[in-house]
Coordinates of C-alpha atoms and ligand atoms in Angstrom, one line a residue:
M1313 CA 99.7 96.3 115.6
S1314 CA 98.5 93.7 113.3
T1315 CA 95.0 92.5 113.0
K1316 CA 93.9 88.7 114.2
K1317 CA 93.6 86.4 111.3
V1318 CA 90.1 85.0 110.8
K1319 CA 89.0 82.3 108.3
I1320 CA 86.1 83.2 105.9
G1321 CA 85.5 79.8 103.4
N1322 CA 89.0 79.3 101.8
I1323 CA 90.3 82.5 101.9
S1324 CA 92.1 84.3 105.3
I1325 CA 92.1 88.0 106.1
G1326 CA 93.8 89.7 108.8
G1327 CA 97.2 88.8 110.1
G1328 CA 99.4 90.0 107.3
E1329 CA 97.6 88.3 104.9
R1330 CA 96.8 90.3 101.3
V1331 CA 93.7 92.4 101.3
A1332 CA 91.0 91.2 99.7
V1333 CA 88.5 92.6 97.5
Q1334 CA 84.6 91.8 98.0
S1335 CA 81.6 92.9 96.4
M1336 CA 77.9 92.5 97.3
I1337 CA 75.6 90.9 94.3
T1338 CA 72.5 92.9 93.6
T1339 CA 70.1 89.7 92.8
L1340 CA 68.6 88.0 96.1
P1341 CA 69.8 83.8 96.8
K1342 CA 67.1 82.6 95.8
D1343 CA 67.3 84.5 92.4
E1344 CA 68.3 82.0 90.3
K1345 CA 70.7 84.5 88.2
S1346 CA 72.4 84.9 91.3
V1347 CA 75.1 81.7 90.2
K1348 CA 75.6 83.5 87.0
E1349 CA 76.4 87.3 88.7
I1350 CA 79.0 85.3 91.6
L1351 CA 80.5 83.7 88.9
R1352 CA 81.0 86.4 86.8
L1353 CA 82.4 88.7 90.0
E1354 CA 84.7 85.7 90.8
K1355 CA 86.3 86.3 87.3
A1356 CA 86.6 89.9 87.7
G1357 CA 88.5 88.9 90.6
C1358 CA 86.7 89.2 93.6
D1359 CA 87.7 87.7 96.7
I1360 CA 84.4 87.5 99.0
V1361 CA 81.1 87.9 97.8
R1362 CA 77.7 89.3 100.1
F1363 CA 74.2 89.2 99.6
A1364 CA 70.9 90.9 101.1
V1365 CA 68.8 87.2 102.9
K1366 CA 65.5 88.6 103.2
D1367 CA 63.5 85.4 104.0
E1368 CA 63.5 81.5 104.6
L1369 CA 63.9 81.0 100.7
D1370 CA 67.3 83.3 100.3
A1371 CA 68.7 80.9 103.2
K1372 CA 67.9 77.8 101.8
A1373 CA 68.9 78.8 98.5
I1374 CA 72.9 79.4 100.2
K1375 CA 73.5 75.7 99.7
L1376 CA 73.1 75.7 95.8
L1377 CA 74.9 78.7 95.5
K1378 CA 77.5 77.2 97.3
E1379 CA 77.8 73.9 95.2
K1380 CA 78.0 76.3 91.7
T1381 CA 80.4 79.1 93.1
N1382 CA 84.1 78.8 94.2
I1383 CA 84.4 82.3 96.9
P1384 CA 83.5 82.0 100.2
L1385 CA 79.6 83.9 100.5
V1386 CA 78.6 86.3 103.3
A1387 CA 75.2 86.3 104.3
D1388 CA 73.9 89.8 104.8
I1389 CA 71.5 90.3 107.1
H1390 CA 68.7 92.1 109.5
F1391 CA 67.2 92.0 112.7
D1392 CA 65.9 88.5 111.9
Y1393 CA 67.8 85.7 114.1
K1394 CA 66.3 82.2 112.8
L1395 CA 67.7 84.0 109.2
A1396 CA 71.1 84.1 110.6
I1397 CA 70.9 80.6 111.7
A1398 CA 69.4 79.6 108.6
S1399 CA 72.0 81.1 106.6
I1400 CA 74.7 79.7 108.7
E1401 CA 73.5 75.9 108.3
N1402 CA 72.8 76.4 105.3
G1403 CA 76.6 77.3 104.2
A1404 CA 77.5 81.0 104.8
D1405 CA 81.1 81.5 104.7
K1406 CA 80.3 84.4 106.8
I1407 CA 77.6 86.7 108.2
R1408 CA 76.7 90.4 108.3
I1409 CA 74.4 91.1 110.8
N1410 CA 74.2 93.3 114.0
P1411 CA 73.4 91.8 117.7
G1412 CA 72.3 94.7 119.0
N1413 CA 69.3 94.8 117.1
I1414 CA 68.4 91.8 116.8
G1415 CA 66.1 91.6 120.1
G1416 CA 67.9 90.7 123.2
D1417 CA 70.1 88.1 125.2
D1418 CA 68.4 84.4 123.9
K1419 CA 68.2 85.5 120.3
V1420 CA 72.2 86.7 120.4
K1421 CA 72.6 83.6 122.5
A1422 CA 71.2 81.5 119.8
V1423 CA 73.0 83.2 116.9
A1424 CA 76.5 82.7 119.0
S1425 CA 76.2 79.3 119.6
C1426 CA 75.3 78.7 116.4
L1427 CA 78.5 80.6 114.5
K1428 CA 81.0 78.9 117.0
E1429 CA 79.4 75.5 116.2
H1430 CA 80.0 75.9 112.4
G1431 CA 83.5 77.8 112.8
V1432 CA 81.8 80.7 110.9
P1433 CA 83.0 84.5 111.9
V1434 CA 80.4 87.6 111.7
R1435 CA 80.7 91.1 110.5
V1436 CA 79.5 93.7 113.1
G1437 CA 79.4 96.8 113.1
A1438 CA 78.0 100.5 112.1
N1439 CA 76.9 103.1 109.4
T1440 CA 75.8 106.6 110.2
G1441 CA 72.6 105.5 109.6
S1442 CA 72.9 102.7 112.1
I1443 CA 74.8 104.6 115.3
E1444 CA 72.6 103.2 118.3
K1445 CA 70.8 105.9 120.3
S1446 CA 72.9 107.0 123.2
F1447 CA 75.5 107.1 121.5
Y1448 CA 74.4 109.5 118.5
A1449 CA 72.8 112.1 121.5
K1450 CA 75.7 112.5 123.5
Y1451 CA 78.5 112.2 120.3
G1452 CA 76.0 113.0 117.4
S1453 CA 77.2 111.6 113.9
S1454 CA 80.5 111.7 114.6
A1455 CA 83.7 109.0 114.9
K1456 CA 83.5 108.6 118.2
A1457 CA 79.9 107.6 117.7
L1458 CA 80.4 105.5 115.1
G1459 CA 83.5 103.5 117.0
E1460 CA 81.7 103.4 120.7
S1461 CA 78.4 101.7 118.5
T1462 CA 80.2 99.3 117.2
L1463 CA 82.2 98.4 120.3
K1464 CA 78.9 98.1 122.1
N1465 CA 78.4 95.3 119.2
I1466 CA 81.6 93.5 119.2
Q1467 CA 81.1 93.2 123.4
V1468 CA 77.6 91.4 122.7
L1469 CA 78.9 89.1 120.8
E1470 CA 82.9 88.8 123.2
K1471 CA 80.3 88.2 125.9
Q1472 CA 78.5 84.8 124.1
G1473 CA 82.5 83.6 123.5
V1474 CA 82.5 84.3 119.9
E1475 CA 85.6 85.4 118.6
N1476 CA 85.7 85.2 114.9
I1477 CA 84.5 88.7 114.1
V1478 CA 85.0 91.1 111.2
V1479 CA 84.6 95.1 112.2
S1480 CA 83.7 97.7 109.6
V1481 CA 82.8 101.2 110.6
K1482 CA 81.0 102.9 107.3
A1483 CA 80.1 106.4 106.4
S1484 CA 79.4 108.1 103.3
N1485 CA 81.4 111.2 104.2
V1486 CA 85.1 110.7 103.6
P1487 CA 86.6 112.2 106.4
L1488 CA 84.2 110.4 108.9
M1489 CA 84.8 107.0 107.4
V1490 CA 88.4 107.6 107.7
E1491 CA 88.3 109.0 111.5
S1492 CA 85.8 106.2 112.4
A1493 CA 87.6 103.3 111.2
E1494 CA 91.1 105.0 112.8
Y1495 CA 89.2 105.8 116.1
I1496 CA 88.0 101.8 115.9
R1497 CA 91.0 100.3 114.8
S1498 CA 92.9 101.8 117.9
K1499 CA 90.7 100.3 119.9
I1500 CA 90.3 96.4 118.8
D1501 CA 92.8 93.8 116.7
Y1502 CA 90.0 92.6 114.8
P1503 CA 90.2 92.9 110.7
L1504 CA 88.5 95.7 109.5
H1505 CA 86.7 95.9 106.3
L1506 CA 86.4 99.5 104.9
G1507 CA 84.3 100.9 102.7
V1508 CA 82.2 104.1 101.7
T1509 CA 78.8 104.0 102.2
E1510 CA 76.4 105.3 99.2
A1511 CA 79.2 106.5 96.8
G1512 CA 77.1 107.0 94.4
G1513 CA 78.1 106.8 90.9
G1514 CA 80.5 108.6 88.2
D1515 CA 83.8 110.4 89.0
M1516 CA 82.9 111.2 92.3
G1517 CA 81.8 107.9 93.2
V1518 CA 85.2 106.3 92.5
I1519 CA 86.9 109.3 93.8
K1520 CA 85.3 109.2 97.3
N1521 CA 86.0 105.2 97.2
S1522 CA 89.8 106.0 96.5
I1523 CA 90.5 108.6 98.8
G1524 CA 88.3 106.9 101.5
I1525 CA 90.1 103.1 101.5
G1526 CA 93.2 104.5 99.7
S1527 CA 94.3 106.6 102.3
L1528 CA 93.8 103.8 104.8
L1529 CA 95.4 101.2 103.5
L1530 CA 98.4 103.4 102.8
K1531 CA 97.9 103.8 107.1
G1532 CA 98.6 99.8 106.9
I1533 CA 94.5 100.5 107.9
G1534 CA 92.4 97.6 106.5
D1535 CA 91.9 93.8 105.5
T1536 CA 88.8 93.5 103.2
I1537 CA 87.6 96.5 101.1
R1538 CA 84.5 97.3 99.4
V1539 CA 84.0 99.7 96.6
S1540 CA 80.5 100.6 96.4
L1541 CA 79.9 102.0 93.4
S1542 CA 75.8 102.9 91.6
T1543 CA 76.8 100.9 88.6
D1544 CA 77.3 97.1 87.9
P1545 CA 79.0 94.9 90.5
V1546 CA 81.8 94.0 88.6
D1547 CA 83.4 97.7 88.0
E1548 CA 83.6 97.5 91.8
V1549 CA 85.6 94.6 91.8
A1550 CA 87.8 96.6 89.3
I1551 CA 88.0 99.6 91.0
G1552 CA 89.0 97.7 94.1
K1553 CA 91.9 95.7 92.0
N1554 CA 93.4 99.2 90.9
I1555 CA 92.8 100.8 94.5
L1556 CA 95.5 97.9 96.4
R1557 CA 97.7 98.5 93.3
A1558 CA 97.8 102.2 93.5
V1559 CA 98.3 101.9 97.0
G1560 CA 101.0 99.5 96.6
L1561 CA 99.3 96.4 97.6
D1562 CA 99.2 94.5 94.8
K1563 CA 102.4 94.6 92.5
N1564 CA 101.4 92.1 89.8
F1565 CA 100.3 94.0 87.0
V1566 CA 101.7 95.9 84.1
D1567 CA 102.1 99.8 85.4
I1568 CA 101.7 102.2 82.9
I1569 CA 103.7 105.1 83.1
A1570 CA 102.7 107.8 80.8
C1571 CA 102.9 111.8 80.7
P1572 CA 99.6 114.2 80.3
T1573 CA 101.7 115.5 77.6
C1574 CA 102.6 119.3 76.3
G1575 CA 103.4 121.5 73.9
R1576 CA 106.6 119.6 73.2
C1577 CA 104.7 116.2 72.8
E1578 CA 105.1 115.4 68.7
W1579 CA 102.8 112.6 68.5
N1580 CA 99.7 111.0 69.3
L1581 CA 100.3 109.8 72.5
M1582 CA 96.6 109.1 73.5
E1583 CA 96.0 106.7 70.6
F1584 CA 99.5 104.8 71.6
Y1585 CA 98.8 105.3 75.1
K1586 CA 95.4 103.1 74.5
K1587 CA 96.8 100.2 72.2
V1588 CA 99.3 99.9 74.9
E1589 CA 96.6 99.7 77.8
D1590 CA 94.8 97.2 75.4
R1591 CA 97.8 95.3 75.0
V1592 CA 98.7 94.6 78.9
K1593 CA 95.4 95.0 80.5
D1594 CA 94.8 91.4 81.6
I1595 CA 98.6 90.5 82.1
N1596 CA 99.5 90.1 85.9
K1597 CA 103.1 90.6 85.7
P1598 CA 105.2 93.5 87.8
I1599 CA 106.4 94.9 84.7
K1600 CA 106.4 98.9 84.1
V1601 CA 105.7 100.6 80.6
A1602 CA 106.1 104.3 79.8
V1603 CA 104.6 106.1 77.1
M1604 CA 106.1 109.8 77.1
G1605 CA 105.1 112.6 75.1
C1606 CA 109.0 113.5 74.3
V1607 CA 112.6 112.2 73.5
V1608 CA 113.6 115.7 75.5
N1609 CA 112.4 114.7 78.7
G1610 CA 111.1 110.9 78.2
P1611 CA 113.4 108.7 78.8
G1612 CA 115.0 110.2 82.0
E1613 CA 111.8 111.8 83.7
A1614 CA 110.5 107.2 83.0
K1615 CA 114.6 106.2 84.1
E1616 CA 112.3 103.2 86.5
A1617 CA 110.6 101.1 83.0
D1618 CA 111.0 98.1 82.6
I1619 CA 110.7 99.5 78.6
G1620 CA 109.2 102.5 77.7
I1621 CA 108.8 104.7 73.9
A1622 CA 109.0 108.2 73.6
G1623 CA 107.5 110.1 70.4
G1624 CA 108.9 112.6 68.7
E1625 CA 110.2 113.1 65.0
K1626 CA 111.8 109.7 65.4
C1627 CA 110.9 107.9 67.8
V1628 CA 113.0 106.3 71.0
I1629 CA 112.5 102.7 72.5
F1630 CA 114.6 102.4 76.2
K1631 CA 114.7 100.4 78.9
K1632 CA 116.0 102.2 82.6
G1633 CA 116.7 105.0 81.0
E1634 CA 119.1 103.8 78.3
V1635 CA 117.9 103.8 75.0
I1636 CA 117.6 100.5 72.9
K1637 CA 116.5 101.7 69.6
I1638 CA 115.8 104.6 67.4
V1639 CA 112.8 103.9 65.0
E1640 CA 110.7 105.8 62.5
K1641 CA 107.4 107.0 63.2
E1642 CA 106.0 104.9 61.0
K1643 CA 107.0 101.5 62.3
I1644 CA 106.8 102.4 65.7
E1645 CA 103.9 100.4 66.3
E1646 CA 105.7 97.7 65.0
E1647 CA 109.0 98.0 67.1
F1648 CA 107.8 98.7 70.2
F1649 CA 105.0 95.9 70.7
K1650 CA 108.0 93.4 69.7
E1651 CA 110.4 94.5 72.2
L1652 CA 106.8 95.0 75.0
D1653 CA 106.2 90.9 73.9
K1654 CA 109.4 90.2 75.2
C1655 CA 109.6 92.3 78.4
L1656 CA 105.8 90.7 78.9
K1657 CA 106.7 86.6 78.3
Ligands
SF4_1887 S1 107.3 114.4 78.3 FE1 107.7 116.1 77.3 S2 106.0 116.2 75.9 FE2 105.7 114.8 78.1 S3 104.9 116.0 79.5 FE3 107.0 115.8 79.9 S4 108.1 117.7 78.2 FE4 106.3 117.3 77.7

């Protein structure tokens, strides 16, 4: 079952569109640094950017952000329905708010009619910190509690005729995040936003995000993703894009296949790998490059590579497993990069 398509500013998500990468700036809209922060994320390949809206000045500042930046802007609002309305009126392309906690039917109605009037979508959902009390009492901190809490928020909006909905269920516990996303996906066909909350930083943060988001994407679940890391948001975007590449949803990049080396390796593969990585990192072409440790196993193990190198007393350059050149160690860099450049053209 494919999800519905939802338009957010100048892009669409769901309904078979490519999975979009989101991030969040750490400044408020009224902060003069925000334009620069959004442009940095754009440059890094971010598709959608979110920011917290804390007061009226933030909501008004969205107008300027819209003028100076190009990707869809999402206003994240807690509780205050007036800020939701002001954000939409000032040009937010999507808002993130939970109708269940904005203070009653009249306020929900006001936000809903503003969303419909401007054709702006809304993201609703729950995380382990915002599970509704009754569901928490009944199901504890579980996928069912997260899912049911989210469904209730969705129903509040549906009752007001809002159809442009994006859904998220998040947890910092990876198995719970995965189970909750599967639960909600089995109940609704709105596009789903994936993320592991409070994943931390460093290697463990990257691992949690990659496994949580990646395992769902492999099952065809997820229409937008946000890698959450205690680091520069530009890193979140880079890792988000790499997750899409690792699960095969983005093939437009140079994939480097390299062996981990073993006792058979007779050259400095690690150093050469870094040089290759540097050369190809900004090239968006579906090419596979292999950097292998030995001539005995390298060309065969990396048969699918469009071009590869295997080190030894003499190094071999190969294409699709067939050796095309045998070169002296001293000439390897010059010769290999000459061949690689031909492939990258
Ligand atoms: S390609 Fe050669 S050096 Fe690399 S892991 Fe395999 S056997 Fe070892």
